[in-house]
Amino acid sequence: DGVLMLSSMNAADALALALAAGVDWTRLDSSGMTIAAAVKVHTREIESVSSNLRALLSAMAVSPRFSELVLIDFERRDEQSPATQFAAVTIWDGQGAYAAYRATDGTLAGWFEDLQLAYAEPVPAQTLAQAYFARMAVRFDGGLYAGGHSKGGALALYAGITAGAAQARIGRLYSFDGPGVSRATFESDAYARINDRLLTAVPPESTVGMLLWQGGEECVVKSNARGILQHDAFTWLTDVKGLVCDGELSQYSIRLRVFVRELIDNLPQAALARLVEGLYELAMNSGARTVDELKQYLSDHADELSVGRLRKYVQAAKLALNMLETVR
């Protein structure tokens, strides 16, 4: 039916565009490239992503609906101190612009920054997301959109909430099983102004999407996976209308949301900070830079880590890594 216009996209369209942020679009020129051209040019970069994402991009590159959309303004930042993991790309349809924010990658800096969302908002990636959206709003004068999966959804939500005057131009925000934002941000006037333009999509057994605060229209999207594996958006079901949103939240997810919010509300921020920063100190002392490297280090050094001042963080790290391994 011709090229997709952002103003008429459905949730499945928005999810596909959000997932496209998972590639390092480092070869885009200043005027951007169509998706069809960008996929051809970025063969090496696309080889490094998951097989599901490769298949999606290949399909988008030959689809009349997506192939002529323009990718432009790719940005990526990865730093160990302060822990920062951020990437985004803009999709332009000739009228409107969509900021697609990347989910957390396998770096420990990215996961540490995710954990900091519970007590240190704004984290560096949120500040970068806000600035990125502001630049997009200046460059493009049509409708504005933002979306992302996992942490990318939290970044899209935060960028929309903090968009200032540009907020009036936002057509839709999409958080695809994103963790949300702090209670203070959620209860702000700026959030209230954007709430009716937010779509929050979570699977029935959501874990990540239950961690902080978000609202808007909630789509409980059916998945062909079980448990935490439902976080993988490639397990979500679609039909001709978009995402299949007639699922129901499991009792596990409902209990988790209540438990985590009560924990954050009742545990002093300083205590949360000590736990998270201790985990990160353990990770940095190990020399690991990725989740897989840290898991191997904990396995190889189990005896020596049973003593010393970091020992109290080791068991927490092992439990967290078991979860992160499946979430990725």
Tab-separated table of C-alpha atoms in Angstrom:
chain	number	residue	atom	x	y	z
A	1	ASP	CA	0.000	0.000	0.000
A	2	GLY	CA	2.957	2.331	-0.463
A	3	VAL	CA	5.430	3.905	1.941
A	4	LEU	CA	4.454	3.932	5.600
A	5	MET	CA	3.584	7.349	6.991
A	6	LEU	CA	4.465	7.652	10.652
A	7	SER	CA	1.187	9.378	11.403
A	8	SER	CA	-0.694	6.193	10.468
A	9	MET	CA	1.673	3.490	11.748
A	10	ASN	CA	0.387	0.788	14.058
A	11	ALA	CA	2.184	-0.616	17.094
A	12	ALA	CA	3.855	-3.396	15.096
A	13	ASP	CA	5.257	-0.804	12.664
A	14	ALA	CA	6.559	1.243	15.583
A	15	LEU	CA	8.140	-1.846	17.146
A	16	ALA	CA	9.907	-2.787	13.900
A	17	LEU	CA	11.344	0.722	13.631
A	18	ALA	CA	12.397	0.675	17.291
A	19	LEU	CA	14.227	-2.624	16.815
A	20	ALA	CA	16.095	-1.143	13.850
A	21	ALA	CA	18.023	0.961	16.382
A	22	GLY	CA	19.860	-2.237	17.316
A	23	VAL	CA	22.288	-1.812	14.398
A	24	ASP	CA	25.325	0.469	14.359
A	25	TRP	CA	24.296	2.676	11.434
A	26	THR	CA	27.756	4.263	11.350
A	27	ARG	CA	27.916	4.665	7.553
A	28	LEU	CA	24.893	6.927	7.174
A	29	ASP	CA	25.752	10.176	5.424
A	30	SER	CA	24.585	13.584	6.647
A	31	SER	CA	21.422	13.467	4.546
A	32	GLY	CA	20.599	9.916	5.610
A	33	MET	CA	19.840	6.795	3.589
A	34	THR	CA	16.712	4.845	2.807
A	35	ILE	CA	16.351	1.633	4.757
A	36	ALA	CA	16.922	-0.277	1.519
A	37	ALA	CA	20.221	1.526	0.872
A	38	ALA	CA	21.350	1.463	4.500
A	39	VAL	CA	20.909	-2.307	4.780
A	40	LYS	CA	23.078	-2.819	1.688
A	41	VAL	CA	25.816	-0.531	2.987
A	42	HIS	CA	25.869	-1.904	6.538
A	43	THR	CA	26.348	-5.597	5.744
A	44	ARG	CA	29.182	-6.018	8.242
A	45	GLU	CA	27.317	-4.279	11.063
A	46	ILE	CA	24.149	-6.296	10.424
A	47	GLU	CA	26.104	-9.557	10.584
A	48	SER	CA	26.832	-8.861	14.261
A	49	VAL	CA	23.187	-8.643	15.382
A	50	SER	CA	20.770	-11.487	16.123
A	51	SER	CA	19.438	-13.676	13.346
A	52	ASN	CA	15.921	-12.437	14.056
A	53	LEU	CA	16.943	-8.803	13.662
A	54	ARG	CA	18.877	-9.617	10.477
A	55	ALA	CA	15.774	-11.258	9.040
A	56	LEU	CA	13.601	-8.292	10.020
A	57	LEU	CA	15.958	-5.784	8.393
A	58	SER	CA	16.199	-7.855	5.237
A	59	ALA	CA	12.413	-7.927	5.010
A	60	MET	CA	12.134	-4.191	5.675
A	61	ALA	CA	14.706	-3.452	2.975
A	62	VAL	CA	12.516	-4.992	0.259
A	63	SER	CA	9.142	-4.005	1.675
A	64	PRO	CA	7.264	-1.165	-0.077
A	65	ARG	CA	6.035	-0.177	3.380
A	66	PHE	CA	9.492	0.390	4.918
A	67	SER	CA	12.202	0.394	2.256
A	68	GLU	CA	11.997	4.089	1.325
A	69	LEU	CA	11.855	5.434	4.875
A	70	VAL	CA	15.034	7.385	5.623
A	71	LEU	CA	17.462	6.552	8.429
A	72	ILE	CA	19.400	9.586	9.640
A	73	ASP	CA	21.345	10.972	12.622
A	74	PHE	CA	22.698	7.790	14.172
A	75	GLU	CA	24.333	8.390	17.548
A	76	ARG	CA	26.067	5.989	19.905
A	77	ARG	CA	27.814	6.504	23.243
A	78	ASP	CA	29.472	3.785	25.327
A	79	GLU	CA	31.460	4.697	28.430
A	80	GLN	CA	32.516	2.792	31.533
A	81	SER	CA	32.691	5.816	33.846
A	82	PRO	CA	30.184	7.187	34.289
A	83	ALA	CA	28.388	4.053	33.121
A	84	THR	CA	26.694	4.990	29.865
A	85	GLN	CA	25.165	2.942	27.051
A	86	PHE	CA	23.139	4.845	24.490
A	87	ALA	CA	22.265	4.593	20.820
A	88	ALA	CA	19.518	6.099	18.696
A	89	VAL	CA	18.589	6.666	15.072
A	90	THR	CA	15.890	8.809	13.470
A	91	ILE	CA	13.420	7.499	10.885
A	92	TRP	CA	11.997	10.175	8.590
A	93	ASP	CA	9.043	9.739	6.216
A	94	GLY	CA	9.353	13.148	4.541
A	95	GLN	CA	6.982	14.755	7.022
A	96	GLY	CA	7.346	13.266	10.494
A	97	ALA	CA	10.348	11.970	12.444
A	98	TYR	CA	10.621	8.977	14.803
A	99	ALA	CA	13.414	8.703	17.376
A	100	ALA	CA	14.208	5.004	17.826
A	101	TYR	CA	16.199	4.262	20.986
A	102	ARG	CA	18.276	1.122	21.432
A	103	ALA	CA	17.678	-1.464	24.130
A	104	THR	CA	20.415	-2.425	26.572
A	105	ASP	CA	23.259	-4.307	24.903
A	106	GLY	CA	25.532	-6.896	26.526
A	107	THR	CA	27.839	-4.363	28.202
A	108	LEU	CA	27.998	-4.121	31.966
A	109	ALA	CA	27.877	-0.325	31.720
A	110	GLY	CA	24.496	-0.608	30.049
A	111	TRP	CA	23.092	-2.939	32.697
A	112	PHE	CA	24.491	-0.832	35.552
A	113	GLU	CA	22.816	2.222	34.059
A	114	ASP	CA	19.535	0.297	33.899
A	115	LEU	CA	19.761	-0.505	37.605
A	116	GLN	CA	20.508	3.129	38.391
A	117	LEU	CA	17.088	4.089	37.009
A	118	ALA	CA	15.655	3.012	40.373
A	119	TYR	CA	17.457	5.719	42.338
A	120	ALA	CA	19.493	8.129	40.178
A	121	GLU	CA	17.233	9.626	37.513
A	122	PRO	CA	18.265	11.064	35.163
A	123	VAL	CA	20.969	8.564	34.281
A	124	PRO	CA	23.398	9.590	31.500
A	125	ALA	CA	21.431	7.742	28.791
A	126	GLN	CA	18.256	9.640	29.729
A	127	THR	CA	20.078	12.955	29.432
A	128	LEU	CA	21.413	11.904	26.030
A	129	ALA	CA	17.934	10.756	24.952
A	130	GLN	CA	16.451	14.106	25.937
A	131	ALA	CA	19.123	16.028	24.009
A	132	TYR	CA	18.767	13.754	20.977
A	133	PHE	CA	14.996	14.306	20.837
A	134	ALA	CA	15.468	18.075	21.196
A	135	ARG	CA	17.840	18.130	18.207
A	136	MET	CA	15.407	16.037	16.165
A	137	ALA	CA	12.595	18.462	16.995
A	138	VAL	CA	14.681	21.363	15.687
A	139	ARG	CA	15.774	19.566	12.513
A	140	PHE	CA	12.325	18.284	11.488
A	141	ASP	CA	9.236	20.477	11.601
A	142	GLY	CA	6.512	17.827	11.264
A	143	GLY	CA	5.030	15.390	13.742
A	144	LEU	CA	7.343	13.762	16.279
A	145	TYR	CA	7.384	10.189	17.552
A	146	ALA	CA	9.646	8.109	19.787
A	147	GLY	CA	9.882	4.476	20.727
A	148	GLY	CA	12.138	1.753	21.986
A	149	HIS	CA	12.293	-1.769	23.350
A	150	SER	CA	13.430	-2.499	26.923
A	151	LYS	CA	15.608	0.403	28.142
A	152	GLY	CA	14.981	2.043	24.763
A	153	GLY	CA	11.330	2.332	25.755
A	154	ALA	CA	12.277	4.070	28.997
A	155	LEU	CA	14.471	6.495	27.048
A	156	ALA	CA	11.682	7.263	24.575
A	157	LEU	CA	9.274	7.887	27.443
A	158	TYR	CA	11.697	10.144	29.290
A	159	ALA	CA	12.510	12.097	26.112
A	160	GLY	CA	8.815	12.690	25.482
A	161	ILE	CA	8.111	13.747	29.051
A	162	THR	CA	10.993	16.243	29.046
A	163	ALA	CA	10.454	17.586	25.505
A	164	GLY	CA	9.267	21.002	26.655
A	165	ALA	CA	7.511	23.022	23.968
A	166	ALA	CA	8.133	20.266	21.395
A	167	GLN	CA	5.862	17.975	23.420
A	168	ALA	CA	2.838	19.500	21.682
A	169	ARG	CA	4.074	18.048	18.349
A	170	ILE	CA	4.385	14.471	19.634
A	171	GLY	CA	1.903	12.155	17.977
A	172	ARG	CA	2.736	8.973	19.894
A	173	LEU	CA	5.278	7.489	22.302
A	174	TYR	CA	5.949	3.741	22.421
A	175	SER	CA	7.452	1.794	25.318
A	176	PHE	CA	7.880	-1.866	24.360
A	177	ASP	CA	8.369	-3.732	27.662
A	178	GLY	CA	10.427	-0.809	28.932
A	179	PRO	CA	11.067	-0.416	32.672
A	180	GLY	CA	9.431	3.016	32.892
A	181	VAL	CA	10.520	6.087	34.844
A	182	SER	CA	10.766	7.158	38.477
A	183	ARG	CA	7.666	7.856	40.544
A	184	ALA	CA	8.546	11.570	40.661
A	185	THR	CA	8.704	11.801	36.861
A	186	PHE	CA	5.564	9.698	36.501
A	187	GLU	CA	3.645	12.025	38.819
A	188	SER	CA	4.903	15.230	37.153
A	189	ASP	CA	2.753	17.671	35.181
A	190	ALA	CA	4.954	17.040	32.134
A	191	TYR	CA	4.054	13.351	32.258
A	192	ALA	CA	0.351	14.113	32.655
A	193	ARG	CA	0.427	16.112	29.410
A	194	ILE	CA	1.784	13.163	27.410
A	195	ASN	CA	0.001	10.228	29.084
A	196	ASP	CA	-2.816	9.957	26.521
A	197	ARG	CA	-0.250	9.660	23.708
A	198	LEU	CA	1.741	6.823	25.292
A	199	LEU	CA	1.358	3.173	24.288
A	200	THR	CA	2.922	0.703	26.722
A	201	ALA	CA	3.224	-2.814	25.315
A	202	VAL	CA	4.121	-5.654	27.689
A	203	PRO	CA	3.864	-9.443	27.379
A	204	PRO	CA	1.681	-11.391	29.834
A	205	GLU	CA	4.631	-12.534	31.964
A	206	SER	CA	6.484	-9.245	31.819
A	207	THR	CA	9.421	-8.668	34.159
A	208	VAL	CA	11.238	-5.606	32.806
A	209	GLY	CA	8.000	-3.736	32.114
A	210	MET	CA	6.965	-4.062	35.764
A	211	LEU	CA	10.026	-2.438	37.337
A	212	LEU	CA	9.222	1.289	37.521
A	213	TRP	CA	6.293	3.555	36.674
A	214	GLN	CA	4.546	4.103	33.344
A	215	GLY	CA	0.960	4.354	32.189
A	216	GLY	CA	-0.761	5.331	28.984
A	217	GLU	CA	-2.678	2.798	26.932
A	218	GLU	CA	-1.497	-0.666	27.963
A	219	CYS	CA	-1.268	-3.389	25.331
A	220	VAL	CA	-0.718	-6.842	26.820
A	221	VAL	CA	0.703	-8.495	23.736
A	222	LYS	CA	0.521	-12.257	23.314
A	223	SER	CA	3.821	-14.142	23.075
A	224	ASN	CA	4.763	-17.626	21.927
A	225	ALA	CA	7.411	-17.884	24.686
A	226	ARG	CA	7.175	-18.499	28.424
A	227	GLY	CA	8.408	-16.577	31.441
A	228	ILE	CA	11.154	-14.012	31.103
A	229	LEU	CA	11.820	-15.119	27.512
A	230	GLN	CA	8.687	-13.164	26.603
A	231	HIS	CA	10.808	-10.006	26.899
A	232	ASP	CA	12.163	-10.893	23.441
A	233	ALA	CA	9.956	-8.851	21.102
A	234	PHE	CA	10.468	-11.405	18.343
A	235	THR	CA	8.237	-13.773	20.336
A	236	TRP	CA	5.304	-11.347	20.215
A	237	LEU	CA	2.306	-12.110	18.017
A	238	THR	CA	1.048	-9.817	15.257
A	239	ASP	CA	-1.848	-9.752	12.810
A	240	VAL	CA	-2.958	-7.431	10.016
A	241	LYS	CA	-3.868	-4.761	12.589
A	242	GLY	CA	-0.507	-4.822	14.366
A	243	LEU	CA	0.334	-6.340	17.740
A	244	VAL	CA	-2.137	-8.863	19.161
A	245	CYS	CA	-3.124	-6.958	22.304
A	246	ASP	CA	-5.739	-9.238	23.850
A	247	GLY	CA	-3.480	-10.930	26.410
A	248	GLU	CA	-3.797	-10.578	30.194
A	249	LEU	CA	-1.074	-9.840	32.721
A	250	SER	CA	-0.103	-12.896	34.751
A	251	GLN	CA	-0.400	-12.906	38.516
A	252	TYR	CA	3.398	-13.131	38.619
A	253	SER	CA	3.763	-9.814	36.747
A	254	ILE	CA	1.106	-8.094	38.850
A	255	ARG	CA	2.775	-9.244	42.087
A	256	LEU	CA	6.207	-8.240	40.781
A	257	ARG	CA	5.034	-4.724	39.933
A	258	VAL	CA	3.574	-4.260	43.421
A	259	PHE	CA	6.642	-5.746	45.128
A	260	VAL	CA	9.233	-3.685	43.244
A	261	ARG	CA	7.362	-0.431	43.682
A	262	GLU	CA	6.974	-1.042	47.403
A	263	LEU	CA	10.664	-1.945	47.641
A	264	ILE	CA	11.750	1.258	45.892
A	265	ASP	CA	9.334	3.357	47.931
A	266	ASN	CA	10.466	1.890	51.266
A	267	LEU	CA	14.181	1.192	50.776
A	268	PRO	CA	16.334	4.305	51.233
A	269	GLN	CA	17.925	5.508	48.008
A	270	ALA	CA	21.334	5.316	49.657
A	271	ALA	CA	20.835	1.590	50.282
A	272	LEU	CA	19.821	0.960	46.691
A	273	ALA	CA	22.842	2.947	45.522
A	274	ARG	CA	25.250	0.967	47.736
A	275	LEU	CA	23.955	-2.354	46.423
A	276	VAL	CA	24.082	-1.374	42.755
A	277	GLU	CA	27.436	0.400	43.024
A	278	GLY	CA	28.892	-2.571	44.888
A	279	LEU	CA	27.828	-4.878	42.071
A	280	TYR	CA	29.441	-2.563	39.539
A	281	GLU	CA	32.645	-2.325	41.585
A	282	LEU	CA	32.801	-6.110	41.627
A	283	ALA	CA	32.354	-6.149	37.865
A	284	MET	CA	35.020	-3.525	37.194
A	285	ASN	CA	37.537	-5.222	39.521
A	286	SER	CA	37.054	-8.421	37.561
A	287	GLY	CA	38.207	-6.792	34.335
A	288	ALA	CA	34.996	-7.912	32.622
A	289	ARG	CA	33.181	-5.526	30.317
A	290	THR	CA	30.255	-7.684	29.235
A	291	VAL	CA	27.656	-9.796	30.998
A	292	ASP	CA	29.164	-13.005	29.573
A	293	GLU	CA	32.687	-12.056	30.709
A	294	LEU	CA	31.505	-11.334	34.256
A	295	LYS	CA	29.620	-14.608	34.479
A	296	GLN	CA	32.775	-16.484	33.418
A	297	TYR	CA	34.848	-14.560	35.969
A	298	LEU	CA	32.481	-15.446	38.817
A	299	SER	CA	32.668	-19.103	37.819
A	300	ASP	CA	36.476	-19.150	37.535
A	301	HIS	CA	37.113	-17.289	40.820
A	302	ALA	CA	34.400	-18.746	43.049
A	303	ASP	CA	36.781	-19.680	45.905
A	304	GLU	CA	38.636	-16.403	46.220
A	305	LEU	CA	35.390	-14.414	45.957
A	306	SER	CA	33.965	-16.236	48.962
A	307	VAL	CA	36.045	-13.918	51.176
A	308	GLY	CA	36.831	-10.211	51.082
A	309	ARG	CA	34.766	-7.072	51.240
A	310	LEU	CA	32.963	-7.728	47.926
A	311	ARG	CA	31.723	-11.179	48.939
A	312	LYS	CA	28.283	-9.889	49.933
A	313	TYR	CA	27.714	-8.770	46.336
A	314	VAL	CA	28.770	-11.999	44.646
A	315	GLN	CA	25.558	-13.949	45.268
A	316	ALA	CA	23.466	-10.964	44.183
A	317	ALA	CA	25.568	-10.675	41.037
A	318	LYS	CA	25.077	-14.357	40.198
A	319	LEU	CA	21.318	-14.103	40.616
A	320	ALA	CA	21.158	-10.935	38.535
A	321	LEU	CA	23.295	-12.405	35.773
A	322	ASN	CA	21.112	-15.489	35.502
A	323	MET	CA	18.197	-13.168	34.832
A	324	LEU	CA	20.114	-10.910	32.438
A	325	GLU	CA	21.343	-13.844	30.391
A	326	THR	CA	17.778	-14.810	29.525
A	327	VAL	CA	16.532	-11.241	29.147
A	328	ARG	CA	19.064	-10.428	26.464
